[in-house]
Amino acid sequence: MNEVIKAMEERRSIRSFKPDMPPKADIQQIVEAGLYAASARGRQDVITVAVTNKELRDRISDANRKVGGWDEGFDPFYGAPVILIVLADKTQHNYVYDGSLVMGNLMLAAHSVGLGSIWIHRAKEEFEQEEWKRFLAELGIEGEWEGIGHCAVGYPKGEIPPAAPRKEGRVFWAE
Ligand SMILES: Cc1cc2nc3c(=O)[nH]c(=O)nc-3n(C[C@H](O)[C@H](O)[C@H](O)COP(=O)(O)O)c2cc1C
């Protein structure tokens, strides 16, 4: 099977990660793949914040946990050491589509370099909070940004779960 299609079919969401930090070169490659996602009118507006600092990663995890309403101690990033936060310019018409496509590229690229990943939601609610708007400002990021998703990345711990059977009846041919 063609390598790209194979990766698309074999990528799975990982919900248990080892704490080990992947090499920066791998993380850079994944982020770079995100930059090559298609974007409406070729605007390339979507940005990615690559978080590898453990203390910061834990703070974001805690913010995410609170948005999700989980008890203290639960890590919604399942132990992943790298969090790639995708944000899109909400003043642009197609920003959610553009941001989602970047997320897809990141997850596929992670799989292709032998890492696990998962889309973790609630970035929208996080980046509506003053603390996290300030965080963006401190990085020099100005503007109206909506959190699209977190791509949590790391080495999978344990077995890769099998894909759920594909639902039937979702393709309609009009030949
Ligand atoms: C928009 C979106 C949001 C998601 N948010 C979460 C999440 O917050 N937590 C989580 O554990 N999984 C999340 N997932 C992962 C899905 O549950 C997962 O993709 C689905 O169960 C199918 O599994 P697969 O990715 O292995 O095919 C999200 C996926 C998408 C596309």
Short mmCIF file of C-alpha atoms and ligand atoms in Angstrom, two decimals:
data_model
loop_
_atom_site.label_atom_id
_atom_site.label_comp_id
_atom_site.label_asym_id
_atom_site.label_seq_id
_atom_site.Cartn_x
_atom_site.Cartn_y
_atom_site.Cartn_z
CA MET A 1 0.00 0.00 0.00
CA ASN A 2 1.09 3.58 -0.69
CA GLU A 3 2.95 4.92 2.40
CA VAL A 4 0.75 7.98 2.86
CA ILE A 5 -2.49 6.02 2.73
CA LYS A 6 -0.97 3.36 5.00
CA ALA A 7 -0.13 6.06 7.57
CA MET A 8 -3.65 7.48 7.31
CA GLU A 9 -5.16 4.08 7.96
CA GLU A 10 -2.76 3.04 10.72
CA ARG A 11 -2.59 6.27 12.75
CA ARG A 12 -4.46 5.89 16.03
CA SER A 13 -5.22 8.17 18.93
CA ILE A 14 -2.90 7.28 21.80
CA ARG A 15 -4.11 7.57 25.39
CA SER A 16 -1.02 6.47 27.29
CA PHE A 17 2.43 8.01 26.76
CA LYS A 18 5.91 7.48 28.15
CA PRO A 19 7.38 10.59 29.79
CA ASP A 20 10.48 10.52 27.53
CA MET A 21 10.99 13.60 25.37
CA PRO A 22 11.28 12.81 21.64
CA PRO A 23 14.22 14.37 19.76
CA LYS A 24 13.67 18.01 18.84
CA ALA A 25 14.33 17.16 15.17
CA ASP A 26 11.26 14.91 15.18
CA ILE A 27 9.10 17.58 16.78
CA GLN A 28 10.36 20.11 14.24
CA GLN A 29 9.46 17.78 11.38
CA ILE A 30 5.96 17.32 12.74
CA VAL A 31 5.44 21.07 13.15
CA GLU A 32 6.82 21.64 9.66
CA ALA A 33 4.28 19.18 8.23
CA GLY A 34 1.58 21.34 9.82
CA LEU A 35 2.91 24.37 7.96
CA TYR A 36 2.26 22.57 4.69
CA ALA A 37 -1.45 22.04 5.27
CA ALA A 38 -3.72 23.53 2.67
CA SER A 39 -5.38 26.77 3.72
CA ALA A 40 -8.29 28.70 2.30
CA ARG A 41 -7.03 31.20 -0.26
CA GLY A 42 -3.51 30.05 0.64
CA ARG A 43 -3.50 32.42 3.61
CA GLN A 44 -1.33 30.25 5.92
CA ASP A 45 -2.71 32.03 8.97
CA VAL A 46 -2.76 29.11 11.40
CA ILE A 47 -0.08 29.12 14.10
CA THR A 48 1.34 26.36 16.30
CA VAL A 49 2.80 26.77 19.77
CA ALA A 50 5.12 23.85 20.52
CA VAL A 51 5.23 23.25 24.26
CA THR A 52 8.02 21.03 25.58
CA ASN A 53 8.61 22.69 28.96
CA LYS A 54 7.30 20.28 31.61
CA GLU A 55 6.12 22.91 34.06
CA LEU A 56 4.22 24.78 31.34
CA ARG A 57 2.82 21.56 29.90
CA ASP A 58 1.50 20.63 33.34
CA ARG A 59 -0.14 24.04 33.77
CA ILE A 60 -1.90 23.71 30.42
CA SER A 61 -2.97 20.20 31.32
CA ASP A 62 -4.46 21.52 34.53
CA ALA A 63 -6.30 24.32 32.71
CA ASN A 64 -7.65 21.76 30.26
CA ARG A 65 -8.69 19.44 33.08
CA LYS A 66 -10.63 22.24 34.74
CA VAL A 67 -12.43 23.13 31.49
CA GLY A 68 -13.33 19.45 31.13
CA GLY A 69 -14.57 19.27 34.71
CA TRP A 70 -12.32 16.37 35.76
CA ASP A 71 -11.01 15.81 39.27
CA GLU A 72 -7.55 17.01 40.29
CA GLY A 73 -4.84 14.53 39.31
CA PHE A 74 -6.35 13.62 35.92
CA ASP A 75 -4.07 14.49 33.01
CA PRO A 76 -6.15 15.09 29.86
CA PHE A 77 -2.92 14.82 27.83
CA TYR A 78 -2.38 11.23 29.04
CA GLY A 79 1.25 11.86 29.99
CA ALA A 80 2.38 13.16 26.58
CA PRO A 81 5.50 15.32 27.00
CA VAL A 82 4.91 17.47 23.90
CA ILE A 83 1.83 19.59 23.33
CA LEU A 84 1.42 21.27 19.96
CA ILE A 85 -1.25 23.92 20.31
CA VAL A 86 -2.91 24.96 17.08
CA LEU A 87 -4.56 28.37 17.00
CA ALA A 88 -6.37 30.07 14.16
CA ASP A 89 -7.17 33.68 13.39
CA LYS A 90 -10.85 33.95 14.20
CA THR A 91 -11.29 37.08 12.11
CA GLN A 92 -10.87 34.89 9.01
CA HIS A 93 -13.83 33.12 7.47
CA ASN A 94 -12.35 29.63 7.16
CA TYR A 95 -10.25 29.53 10.28
CA VAL A 96 -11.73 26.37 11.83
CA TYR A 97 -11.29 24.41 8.61
CA ASP A 98 -7.72 25.65 8.20
CA GLY A 99 -6.82 24.88 11.81
CA SER A 100 -8.37 21.41 11.69
CA LEU A 101 -6.35 20.54 8.62
CA VAL A 102 -3.16 21.53 10.42
CA MET A 103 -4.18 19.26 13.29
CA GLY A 104 -4.64 16.40 10.83
CA ASN A 105 -1.20 16.95 9.35
CA LEU A 106 0.40 17.02 12.80
CA MET A 107 -1.17 13.72 13.85
CA LEU A 108 -0.22 11.99 10.61
CA ALA A 109 3.31 13.37 10.70
CA ALA A 110 3.75 12.20 14.30
CA HIS A 111 2.69 8.71 13.27
CA SER A 112 5.04 8.76 10.29
CA VAL A 113 8.08 9.47 12.50
CA GLY A 114 7.12 6.68 14.89
CA LEU A 115 5.47 8.80 17.58
CA GLY A 116 1.99 8.62 19.02
CA SER A 117 -0.43 11.51 19.11
CA ILE A 118 -3.94 12.52 19.93
CA TRP A 119 -6.16 15.56 19.38
CA ILE A 120 -7.10 16.97 22.73
CA HIS A 121 -9.93 19.45 22.64
CA ARG A 122 -10.97 22.44 24.78
CA ALA A 123 -8.25 24.72 23.38
CA LYS A 124 -11.03 27.15 22.44
CA GLU A 125 -12.14 27.53 26.05
CA GLU A 126 -8.56 27.68 27.33
CA PHE A 127 -7.57 30.53 25.06
CA GLU A 128 -10.67 32.50 26.00
CA GLN A 129 -9.11 32.77 29.47
CA GLU A 130 -7.05 35.84 30.35
CA GLU A 131 -4.15 33.75 31.66
CA TRP A 132 -3.69 32.03 28.32
CA LYS A 133 -4.28 35.15 26.26
CA ARG A 134 -1.46 36.66 28.31
CA PHE A 135 0.69 33.63 27.57
CA LEU A 136 0.27 34.24 23.83
CA ALA A 137 1.04 37.93 24.27
CA GLU A 138 4.22 37.00 26.18
CA LEU A 139 5.30 34.93 23.19
CA GLY A 140 4.74 38.01 21.02
CA ILE A 141 1.57 36.61 19.45
CA GLU A 142 -0.93 39.38 18.88
CA GLY A 143 -4.40 39.24 17.38
CA GLU A 144 -7.66 37.33 17.74
CA TRP A 145 -6.74 33.70 18.15
CA GLU A 146 -9.03 30.76 18.77
CA GLY A 147 -7.63 27.52 20.10
CA ILE A 148 -8.46 24.77 17.60
CA GLY A 149 -6.84 21.84 19.35
CA HIS A 150 -3.85 20.42 21.17
CA CYS A 151 -1.92 17.70 19.40
CA ALA A 152 -0.37 15.76 22.27
CA VAL A 153 2.73 13.88 21.10
CA GLY A 154 5.10 11.34 22.59
CA TYR A 155 6.15 7.71 22.65
CA PRO A 156 3.16 5.42 23.08
CA LYS A 157 3.16 3.33 26.26
CA GLY A 158 1.75 -0.16 25.72
CA GLU A 159 -0.17 -1.50 22.78
CA ILE A 160 -1.46 0.70 19.95
CA PRO A 161 -5.24 0.27 20.01
CA PRO A 162 -6.82 -1.21 16.88
CA ALA A 163 -8.99 1.00 14.68
CA ALA A 164 -12.71 0.81 15.32
CA PRO A 165 -14.51 -0.86 12.42
CA ARG A 166 -15.40 1.73 9.80
CA LYS A 167 -19.09 2.62 9.74
CA GLU A 168 -20.84 1.42 6.62
CA GLY A 169 -22.96 3.51 4.30
CA ARG A 170 -20.87 6.67 4.30
CA VAL A 171 -19.85 6.67 0.65
CA PHE A 172 -22.24 7.48 -2.14
CA TRP A 173 -21.15 7.04 -5.72
CA ALA A 174 -22.78 9.11 -8.40
CA GLU A 175 -21.19 7.68 -11.52
C1 LIG B 1 -12.15 17.32 17.09
C2 LIG B 1 -11.60 16.20 17.95
C3 LIG B 1 -11.52 16.36 19.31
C4 LIG B 1 -11.00 15.33 20.12
N1 LIG B 1 -10.85 15.55 21.45
C5 LIG B 1 -10.39 14.56 22.23
C6 LIG B 1 -10.20 14.78 23.62
O1 LIG B 1 -10.37 15.88 24.13
N2 LIG B 1 -9.77 13.74 24.36
C7 LIG B 1 -9.53 12.50 23.82
O2 LIG B 1 -9.18 11.59 24.57
N3 LIG B 1 -9.67 12.27 22.51
C8 LIG B 1 -10.08 13.27 21.70
N4 LIG B 1 -10.17 13.08 20.34
C9 LIG B 1 -9.76 11.79 19.76
C10 LIG B 1 -10.96 10.97 19.28
O3 LIG B 1 -11.65 10.46 20.39
C11 LIG B 1 -10.44 9.85 18.35
O4 LIG B 1 -9.94 10.45 17.18
C12 LIG B 1 -11.53 8.85 18.00
O5 LIG B 1 -11.90 8.10 19.13
C13 LIG B 1 -11.13 7.90 16.88
O6 LIG B 1 -9.92 7.24 17.22
P1 LIG B 1 -8.66 7.26 16.23
O7 LIG B 1 -8.16 8.67 16.22
O8 LIG B 1 -7.70 6.30 16.82
O9 LIG B 1 -9.14 6.87 14.87
C14 LIG B 1 -10.63 14.10 19.54
C15 LIG B 1 -10.68 13.97 18.14
C16 LIG B 1 -11.14 15.00 17.35
C17 LIG B 1 -11.15 14.83 15.85
#
